[in-house]
XYZ file of C-alpha atoms in Angstrom:
657
model
C 268.703 37.249 131.300
C 270.762 40.400 131.487
C 272.677 41.203 134.814
C 274.709 43.456 135.935
C 276.892 41.974 139.288
C 278.670 45.086 140.939
C 281.957 43.579 142.950
C 285.385 44.471 143.265
C 286.828 41.203 143.751
C 287.574 38.626 141.075
C 287.433 35.671 143.427
C 283.381 36.892 144.459
C 282.665 37.637 141.122
C 283.503 34.249 139.858
C 281.865 32.189 142.444
C 278.564 34.708 141.500
C 279.121 33.544 138.040
C 279.254 29.832 138.944
C 276.523 30.458 140.882
C 274.528 31.424 137.540
C 275.831 28.845 135.883
C 272.984 26.485 137.885
C 270.032 28.492 136.555
C 268.354 27.486 133.402
C 268.272 30.420 131.980
C 271.767 31.863 129.447
C 272.634 35.058 131.145
C 274.796 37.935 129.752
C 276.652 39.193 132.997
C 278.149 42.481 132.721
C 280.564 44.127 135.630
C 281.179 46.587 137.387
C 284.424 47.407 140.235
C 283.890 50.746 140.902
C 281.203 53.728 141.006
C 282.345 55.181 137.226
C 281.851 51.210 135.801
C 278.675 51.308 137.687
C 277.347 54.299 136.345
C 278.098 53.972 132.866
C 277.158 50.505 132.867
C 273.689 51.566 134.056
C 273.354 54.513 131.004
C 274.286 51.952 128.610
C 271.775 49.686 128.327
C 269.019 48.058 130.559
C 269.221 45.021 132.637
C 266.996 42.613 133.836
C 268.834 42.231 137.714
C 270.668 43.593 139.825
C 273.517 42.363 141.904
C 275.605 44.292 144.097
C 278.586 44.374 147.081
C 277.803 46.032 150.021
C 281.334 47.520 150.956
C 282.728 49.033 146.924
C 285.521 51.389 146.523
C 284.516 55.069 146.283
C 280.767 54.314 147.473
C 278.689 51.599 148.750
C 276.050 49.837 148.099
C 273.426 52.211 149.224
C 274.303 54.554 146.270
C 274.228 51.530 143.883
C 270.691 50.418 145.179
C 269.761 54.536 144.791
C 271.342 54.896 141.823
C 269.345 51.984 140.357
C 266.198 53.005 141.691
C 266.519 56.321 140.099
C 267.195 54.449 136.630
C 264.184 51.903 136.917
C 262.196 51.424 139.546
C 261.398 47.906 138.754
C 264.626 46.340 138.205
C 265.215 43.778 141.062
C 268.167 44.601 143.354
C 270.023 42.475 145.438
C 272.656 42.830 148.025
C 275.467 40.025 148.404
C 277.980 40.804 151.070
C 280.254 39.399 153.647
C 279.547 41.473 156.152
C 276.316 42.120 155.860
C 273.872 42.330 159.244
C 270.173 41.866 160.567
C 270.001 46.106 160.666
C 271.971 46.643 157.019
C 269.244 43.771 155.691
C 266.383 45.375 157.270
C 267.876 49.266 156.266
C 268.305 47.587 152.838
C 265.085 46.319 152.547
C 263.670 49.410 153.852
C 265.511 51.637 151.339
C 264.051 49.410 147.965
C 266.161 46.054 147.437
C 264.789 43.041 146.965
C 266.438 40.871 148.822
C 270.194 40.046 149.741
C 272.867 36.797 149.876
C 275.576 36.502 152.427
C 278.620 35.171 150.293
C 278.567 32.404 152.921
C 275.629 31.390 151.581
C 276.567 31.667 147.753
C 274.383 28.807 146.847
C 271.271 30.455 147.692
C 271.569 32.391 144.421
C 269.841 30.631 141.739
C 266.723 30.600 144.425
C 266.255 34.143 145.350
C 267.169 35.150 141.619
C 264.209 33.469 140.021
C 262.070 34.529 142.721
C 263.225 38.142 142.206
C 262.892 37.543 138.343
C 259.080 36.014 138.840
C 258.249 38.874 141.580
C 258.993 42.180 139.209
C 257.136 40.244 136.194
C 254.375 39.748 138.063
C 254.694 43.666 139.228
C 254.895 44.281 135.741
C 251.737 42.409 133.803
C 249.983 44.233 136.990
C 251.119 47.469 135.805
C 250.353 46.565 132.364
C 247.034 45.276 133.158
C 246.535 48.173 135.054
C 247.462 50.774 131.952
C 245.441 48.555 129.850
C 242.384 48.978 132.565
C 242.946 53.189 132.514
C 242.884 52.578 128.863
C 240.139 50.795 128.169
C 238.233 53.033 130.449
C 238.567 56.030 128.750
C 237.962 54.502 125.427
C 234.915 52.914 127.019
C 234.291 56.475 127.888
C 234.305 57.958 125.095
C 232.442 55.901 123.455
C 229.705 55.703 125.992
C 229.583 59.657 126.283
C 229.589 60.022 122.293
C 226.434 57.194 121.716
C 223.200 58.687 120.478
C 222.035 57.168 123.102
C 221.491 56.794 127.430
C 224.152 54.524 128.950
C 224.689 53.227 132.190
C 225.411 50.452 134.837
C 223.419 49.599 138.297
C 225.191 47.699 141.094
C 223.737 45.190 142.972
C 221.658 47.049 144.414
C 219.915 49.093 141.932
C 222.655 51.819 142.444
C 223.517 53.689 138.807
C 227.664 53.108 138.882
C 227.591 54.548 135.677
C 225.887 56.978 133.523
C 227.455 58.691 130.272
C 227.065 62.456 129.366
C 223.703 62.028 126.808
C 221.885 61.738 130.193
C 223.144 65.377 130.964
C 223.072 67.094 126.986
C 219.829 65.152 126.224
C 217.195 65.224 129.500
C 219.730 68.022 131.161
C 220.381 65.587 134.373
C 223.939 65.866 135.077
C 225.501 62.245 135.496
C 226.109 62.666 139.467
C 222.235 63.436 140.138
C 221.373 60.885 138.073
C 224.387 58.739 140.570
C 223.086 59.722 143.788
C 218.887 59.664 142.620
C 218.899 57.043 139.948
C 215.734 56.407 137.586
C 214.193 58.120 140.032
C 215.558 61.583 138.312
C 213.506 60.811 134.960
C 210.843 58.214 135.327
C 207.348 59.404 135.228
C 206.484 60.501 138.600
C 202.892 58.254 137.966
C 205.304 55.635 136.364
C 208.139 55.579 138.902
C 206.198 53.085 141.117
C 205.195 50.391 138.185
C 208.680 50.780 137.203
C 209.984 50.079 140.570
C 207.927 47.041 140.993
C 209.860 45.849 137.898
C 212.959 46.401 138.616
C 212.768 44.491 141.597
C 210.790 41.263 140.023
C 213.853 41.291 137.535
C 217.086 41.784 140.278
C 215.496 38.999 141.868
C 215.032 37.102 138.821
C 218.068 38.030 136.975
C 215.905 38.476 133.969
C 216.340 40.425 131.227
C 214.559 43.584 130.710
C 213.109 45.010 127.634
C 210.362 47.426 127.845
C 208.824 50.904 127.192
C 209.285 54.144 129.597
C 208.013 56.997 129.872
C 210.086 59.329 131.198
C 209.848 63.747 132.151
C 212.597 66.375 130.942
C 213.070 68.718 133.909
C 211.066 71.510 130.952
C 208.152 68.895 131.748
C 207.780 67.578 128.418
C 207.117 63.980 128.312
C 209.407 61.680 126.370
C 209.354 57.531 125.936
C 212.210 55.526 125.613
C 212.722 52.073 124.595
C 214.987 50.649 127.479
C 216.878 47.423 127.183
C 219.239 46.346 130.247
C 220.789 42.820 130.900
C 222.467 41.359 134.016
C 225.830 41.046 134.430
C 227.923 38.559 135.596
C 232.225 38.050 137.024
C 233.406 34.992 135.770
C 232.550 32.814 139.048
C 228.921 33.062 138.060
C 228.333 36.727 140.692
C 225.544 38.686 140.107
C 227.264 41.906 139.289
C 223.786 43.989 138.564
C 222.973 45.539 135.498
C 224.090 47.093 132.141
C 221.865 48.742 129.871
C 220.760 51.478 127.342
C 217.988 53.318 126.065
C 216.968 55.121 122.967
C 214.371 57.671 122.098
C 211.554 56.756 120.454
C 209.021 59.232 121.119
C 208.255 60.237 117.206
C 207.895 56.886 116.654
C 205.277 55.597 119.421
C 203.298 58.597 118.618
C 202.827 57.302 115.155
C 202.532 54.156 115.803
C 199.928 54.811 118.200
C 198.086 56.908 115.914
C 198.260 54.327 113.477
C 197.167 51.623 116.118
C 194.039 53.528 117.140
C 192.732 54.328 113.360
C 193.411 49.774 112.578
C 191.288 49.567 115.888
C 188.683 51.928 114.867
C 188.851 50.063 111.229
C 188.477 46.901 112.885
C 186.012 47.718 114.755
C 183.949 48.637 111.793
C 184.618 45.979 110.181
C 183.902 43.828 112.864
C 180.729 45.205 113.342
C 179.762 44.448 109.530
C 181.154 41.588 109.797
C 178.842 40.480 113.195
C 175.633 41.717 111.016
C 176.575 39.959 107.789
C 177.806 36.897 110.257
C 174.029 36.922 112.084
C 172.598 37.677 108.180
C 173.832 34.201 107.036
C 173.676 32.387 110.911
C 169.625 33.478 110.743
C 169.601 31.805 107.355
C 171.273 28.739 107.915
C 169.161 27.935 110.774
C 166.000 28.699 109.102
C 167.270 26.382 106.298
C 168.179 23.603 109.728
C 165.203 24.132 111.436
C 163.240 23.820 108.122
C 164.608 20.589 107.034
C 164.341 19.123 110.931
C 161.048 19.885 111.181
C 160.082 18.491 107.442
C 161.617 15.039 108.396
C 160.399 14.733 111.957
C 156.663 15.959 110.604
C 157.124 12.885 108.399
C 158.151 10.750 111.075
C 155.795 11.807 113.334
C 153.209 11.190 111.217
C 153.737 7.650 110.483
C 154.339 7.512 114.634
C 150.979 8.796 115.623
C 148.825 7.614 112.565
C 149.894 4.000 113.488
C 150.008 4.174 117.302
C 146.350 5.448 116.923
C 145.350 2.854 114.214
C 146.153 0.667 117.189
C 143.862 1.743 119.758
C 141.202 1.851 117.219
C 141.475 -1.543 116.584
C 142.415 -2.662 120.129
C 139.106 -1.217 121.253
C 137.273 -2.988 118.598
C 138.676 -6.169 119.470
C 140.347 -5.863 116.226
C 144.545 -7.605 116.615
C 145.303 -8.557 112.895
C 146.903 -5.966 111.407
C 148.454 -4.515 114.593
C 151.819 -6.065 114.027
C 151.843 -4.605 110.823
C 151.652 -0.970 112.642
C 153.942 -1.875 115.219
C 156.361 -2.059 112.335
C 155.736 1.471 110.943
C 155.985 2.777 114.129
C 159.724 0.976 114.660
C 160.903 2.201 111.246
C 159.359 5.749 111.592
C 161.378 5.617 115.140
C 164.463 4.779 113.684
C 164.603 6.979 110.632
C 163.899 9.829 113.589
C 167.155 7.821 115.362
C 168.979 7.783 111.868
C 168.203 11.481 111.930
C 169.636 12.690 115.368
C 172.505 10.766 114.776
C 173.586 12.369 111.495
C 172.412 16.099 113.133
C 174.970 15.242 116.379
C 177.609 13.854 113.695
C 177.539 16.946 112.126
C 177.966 19.140 115.396
C 180.750 16.305 115.930
C 178.625 15.807 119.177
C 178.260 11.867 118.201
C 180.104 9.633 120.879
C 182.894 8.122 118.900
C 184.708 4.788 119.980
C 188.162 6.069 118.766
C 190.381 2.672 118.168
C 193.429 2.031 115.971
C 192.106 0.811 112.243
C 193.018 -0.672 109.398
C 191.636 1.396 106.725
C 192.063 -1.418 104.131
C 190.857 -3.968 106.118
C 187.616 -1.755 106.443
C 187.034 -0.107 102.798
C 188.102 -4.464 101.595
C 185.308 -5.593 103.962
C 182.655 -3.288 102.136
C 183.404 -4.326 98.612
C 180.105 -6.749 97.671
C 178.035 -4.272 99.976
C 179.215 -1.580 97.687
C 179.177 -3.450 94.639
C 175.075 -4.802 95.653
C 174.582 -1.183 96.573
C 176.090 0.345 93.242
C 174.950 -2.313 90.819
C 176.134 -3.579 87.409
C 176.375 -0.401 85.412
C 178.613 1.103 87.611
C 182.168 -0.468 87.638
C 183.998 -0.575 91.220
C 187.785 -0.080 91.688
C 189.607 -0.748 94.841
C 193.036 0.760 95.014
C 194.389 0.039 98.421
C 198.223 0.957 99.311
C 199.983 -1.520 100.675
C 202.242 -0.741 104.056
C 199.424 1.250 105.140
C 199.468 3.064 108.137
C 197.339 2.244 110.919
C 194.699 5.171 112.081
C 192.414 6.240 114.964
C 189.164 6.112 113.503
C 185.248 4.722 114.997
C 184.918 1.841 112.302
C 181.267 1.920 112.366
C 181.343 5.419 111.824
C 184.132 5.313 109.431
C 182.028 2.715 107.067
C 178.976 4.270 107.306
C 181.197 7.422 105.653
C 181.957 5.581 102.687
C 179.042 3.460 102.023
C 176.701 7.306 102.486
C 179.865 8.785 99.731
C 178.908 5.626 97.387
C 175.487 6.124 97.826
C 176.121 9.495 96.675
C 178.203 8.885 93.484
C 175.539 6.197 92.363
C 172.938 8.990 92.338
C 175.446 11.090 90.458
C 175.806 8.676 87.851
C 172.230 7.727 86.686
C 174.247 6.542 83.206
C 176.337 3.692 84.762
C 180.131 5.105 84.937
C 183.194 4.547 86.796
C 184.061 4.602 91.481
C 187.246 4.821 92.775
C 188.250 3.965 96.292
C 191.772 4.903 96.471
C 194.190 4.429 100.033
C 197.357 6.212 100.747
C 199.613 7.306 103.431
C 199.766 11.530 103.381
C 202.397 13.649 105.149
C 200.946 17.006 105.500
C 203.763 19.696 106.458
C 203.741 23.506 107.666
C 204.316 24.476 104.226
C 202.097 21.951 102.475
C 198.881 23.633 100.821
C 196.693 21.307 101.882
C 197.274 22.717 105.612
C 194.879 24.880 107.035
C 193.345 25.612 110.361
C 191.161 22.813 109.910
C 194.000 20.500 108.734
C 197.091 20.390 111.039
C 200.610 19.616 110.100
C 200.813 15.525 110.749
C 200.795 11.984 109.130
C 197.542 10.813 107.833
C 195.441 7.696 106.352
C 193.728 9.058 102.786
C 190.720 7.417 101.826
C 189.501 9.096 98.270
C 186.520 7.807 97.020
C 186.262 9.273 92.868
C 183.074 9.131 90.390
C 182.706 10.120 86.777
C 179.683 11.249 87.443
C 177.667 15.216 86.428
C 179.977 17.064 89.182
C 178.986 20.332 91.029
C 178.593 23.718 90.062
C 181.159 26.279 92.092
C 177.265 26.928 93.505
C 176.661 23.860 95.083
C 180.101 22.841 95.821
C 179.979 25.540 98.040
C 177.491 24.972 100.356
C 177.882 20.881 99.788
C 178.788 20.245 103.785
C 176.000 22.378 104.616
C 173.028 20.492 106.890
C 169.535 19.931 105.225
C 171.137 21.015 101.759
C 170.399 18.662 99.019
C 169.847 19.098 95.038
C 167.803 15.729 95.015
C 164.402 15.857 94.938
C 162.051 15.971 97.795
C 161.793 12.631 99.175
C 165.194 11.436 98.149
C 167.691 12.670 100.404
C 168.137 14.400 104.041
C 170.594 16.801 102.507
C 172.991 15.579 106.392
C 174.788 12.770 104.647
C 178.157 15.039 103.740
C 177.110 17.242 106.790
C 177.565 14.212 108.648
C 180.575 13.113 107.593
C 182.401 15.962 107.938
C 181.733 16.345 111.506
C 182.673 12.725 111.621
C 186.307 13.904 110.698
C 186.482 16.949 112.586
C 185.815 14.847 115.395
C 188.541 12.324 115.002
C 190.956 14.669 114.795
C 191.067 14.155 111.183
C 189.581 16.285 108.049
C 187.369 15.987 104.265
C 188.235 17.471 101.028
C 185.758 18.066 97.853
C 187.079 19.023 94.994
C 184.172 18.479 91.175
C 184.292 19.105 87.884
C 181.140 19.540 86.194
C 180.589 16.782 83.830
C 184.222 15.010 84.616
C 183.027 13.928 88.466
C 184.010 14.584 91.911
C 186.301 13.613 94.300
C 185.971 13.758 98.702
C 188.753 12.594 100.732
C 188.964 11.259 103.955
C 192.194 12.178 106.601
C 191.944 9.972 109.267
C 195.126 10.415 111.601
C 197.973 8.357 111.664
C 197.852 6.112 115.284
C 202.131 6.135 115.438
C 202.033 3.992 118.328
C 200.194 1.382 117.416
C 202.136 -1.647 115.757
C 201.499 -4.224 112.615
C 199.420 -6.857 111.917
C 195.954 -5.272 113.426
C 192.886 -6.921 113.344
C 189.886 -6.571 111.514
C 187.743 -4.773 114.058
C 184.385 -5.022 111.603
C 185.303 -9.506 112.600
C 183.091 -9.601 115.405
C 182.896 -12.799 117.173
C 179.068 -13.715 117.532
C 177.947 -14.678 121.284
C 175.064 -17.261 122.436
C 172.612 -15.169 125.001
C 171.721 -16.467 128.255
C 169.803 -15.723 130.685
C 170.987 -12.806 132.451
C 172.058 -13.183 136.552
C 172.282 -10.379 139.153
C 171.098 -7.521 140.357
C 171.235 -4.059 137.853
C 170.607 -1.083 139.385
C 168.735 1.207 136.762
C 169.637 5.467 137.031
C 167.458 7.095 134.272
C 165.213 10.210 134.875
C 163.534 10.231 131.547
C 160.027 7.815 132.968
C 159.253 6.165 129.819
C 162.823 5.126 129.051
C 163.662 3.489 132.762
C 160.184 1.509 132.316
C 161.542 -0.217 129.080
C 164.919 -0.754 130.311
C 163.439 -2.366 133.627
C 160.480 -4.702 131.253
C 163.825 -5.698 129.234
C 166.226 -6.658 131.989
C 163.262 -8.256 134.142
C 162.516 -10.567 131.002
C 165.897 -11.737 131.427
C 165.928 -12.474 134.696
C 167.792 -9.515 136.018
C 166.991 -8.054 139.374
C 166.289 -4.336 138.769
C 166.639 -1.286 141.025
C 164.929 1.314 139.505
C 166.543 5.274 140.443
C 165.572 9.303 138.872
C 168.149 10.306 139.489
C 172.108 10.021 141.061
C 170.345 10.969 144.746
C 167.974 8.593 144.366
C 170.442 6.172 143.045
C 173.412 6.982 145.797
C 171.459 5.258 149.018
C 171.189 1.621 147.270
C 175.495 2.618 146.782
C 176.176 3.328 150.282
C 173.748 0.210 151.559
C 174.786 -3.770 152.188
C 172.407 -5.051 148.947
C 174.440 -6.257 146.260
C 174.615 -4.845 142.907
C 176.593 -6.200 140.295
C 175.874 -3.353 137.087
C 174.839 0.292 137.630
C 173.209 1.184 134.387
C 173.278 4.685 134.517
C 172.084 7.853 131.821
C 175.384 10.186 131.452
C 173.381 13.491 131.317
C 171.309 13.334 134.661
C 169.945 16.146 136.272
C 172.262 17.164 138.835
C 174.944 15.023 139.708
C 175.822 13.661 136.490
C 176.299 9.800 135.405
C 180.016 10.178 135.059
C 180.272 11.285 138.470
C 177.734 8.921 139.932
C 180.177 6.458 138.230
C 183.285 7.840 140.057
C 181.271 8.079 143.474
C 179.989 4.233 142.639
C 183.693 2.891 141.965
C 184.834 4.719 145.222
C 182.410 3.191 147.621
C 181.815 0.046 145.526
C 186.127 -1.027 143.589
C 185.789 -3.095 140.399
C 181.962 -2.329 140.238
C 180.842 -2.995 136.328
C 179.164 0.626 134.609
C 177.014 0.831 131.549
C 176.314 4.814 130.224
C 173.539 5.109 128.373
C 173.711 8.478 126.192
C 172.384 10.070 123.688
C 174.349 13.346 123.654
C 176.286 14.237 126.751
C 178.983 17.624 126.995
C 182.437 16.259 126.930
C 181.462 12.787 126.343
C 181.707 12.374 122.480
C 184.260 10.182 122.797
C 184.051 7.092 124.288
C 187.776 6.937 125.490
C 187.049 10.073 127.324
C 184.489 8.997 129.870
C 184.795 4.549 129.867
C 187.454 2.609 131.434
C 188.254 -0.921 132.754
C 184.713 -3.033 133.412
C 182.931 0.129 131.678
C 181.338 0.134 127.933
C 178.324 3.018 127.429
C 175.151 2.455 124.838
C 173.527 5.188 122.627
C 170.650 5.984 122.529
C 167.849 5.450 121.100
C 169.399 1.621 121.673
C 168.594 -1.473 119.973
C 167.410 -4.132 122.906
C 169.150 -6.703 121.363
C 172.892 -5.028 121.974
C 171.353 -3.449 124.827
C 170.843 -7.250 126.532
C 174.656 -7.718 124.609
C 176.334 -5.229 126.162
C 174.485 -6.229 129.724
C 175.367 -10.334 129.345
C 178.954 -9.550 128.710
C 179.238 -6.929 131.666
C 178.254 -9.330 134.146
C 179.665 -12.084 132.657
C 181.374 -14.322 135.365
């Protein structure tokens, strides 16, 4: 610390120096006793602090203060006097002295000096900060005015508090007018209302702004600006307003709009052509589909109608010896029709699935004997099951049916013998995987591939392989729905199916079943079902079915099994029974009822009778393509047309005490 002491008394000077030795800081002290020495000391260098006696030879302390202030007003000046009074102290402070100390209380010197130095440093820091701020603002103004963009700042009310000169040089609006009128001085009059609403929302949400805005020059010329602004906050998080910039994009926007218009016109032209082509393909597919359905159903109906006519004729003639054979023919044709319907629903992804966690290895292994008998001795069967296979989500019955269908197709493609390989594995499809597509989303899958060494498929056949009723087999040897059914089933469970084939070398079809990441190890075999012993039914069943023939058959079955039956054609007919006091042990309802459907009826029934057991019967119902989507606790479903024994088992399971 550099100190200048103005004191003519050696004793007082020594006492003052003694007090400075109490300060924990090195002190370089210069001393002046008379005015010439004082002026010389001021001229020789700068001091951190000046201490001066009031009474001095030839001049006084106030004169010393005036000289110090003229030299450097920022240097703290402290009076030390033995005669200073309150009136003088007040005058000295008004004149610019930092503080004063009486010679009777020199012990205050360390405290007074330390405080004076600290306050002086604070003032110097404030002056430096103010100077730095002025220089920063000057540099910012120079940069902002030189930038090839509009730059502005607004306060918390949206008033523009800064606008660079680009507003004036580019758009002819002086900064003063911008600050007075704001964006209203520039925004196109047709867009002002929408812009103001957007701005108010931004201020309310403190959100970023990025948009193209339309402005008008004083000459009337319309221009487009790409405008971007961000909210400002201080260190405490207080909102201060927005700062932003904008660049003129008129030429770019006009070119982009012209290009977009051209692209839109071209796209519309292509859309019209594609729609015409799609309509042509759709009509061709519909013709193929309806032709195949009509052909197969006519064959089945011919067997049903012919056998029924023969039964009627035999009964009129009193001859009953062949009726059983004709009934078998009717049932056979009806089952074939039901199978065709299920295949159509599978292709359309509208069949009702019972999705559960399954062990694909167990499902494949359970079919080993059946597959070998189906393929015959001329075809070698090889099954390669991957260890630690992930559990999959699938419908076990549909998966087994699909696998059997693929094996039969492979057998027909290897009329001279060959080898059929069934292989399972885990596979992960990533976003960058070449297998990933709109049909196969990234994720984990359990893969089952069926490979044969048959005749293969040429490209034109491969392209249509999944089309319904497309078949290369002779008439009467295939419906053409097998692969389409497998494709629909795989897509419906959230998986996929791929097909690759080379003429003369064979075909590989792979089924992707989604992995069940929630399942635990040690899954039970879904195909292993314990046999149940049938028993006579007890209780009352409310049957709701709008199809008279179906309702009649169900009622007869239930009554033969010993159940009490209440019939209802619609949900409206069934509600009074549910609201009444009578006992109802089971609600058997069709899903696709007119008016209130079966699902809504079940929900209302559960509200009226909590815990009521419910059995859904469905052929096809929108939104009911997965069992888990509409079957809860104490519920089950059965697909139409249903097997009578299966219907009996499901009713028995639900009504069992």
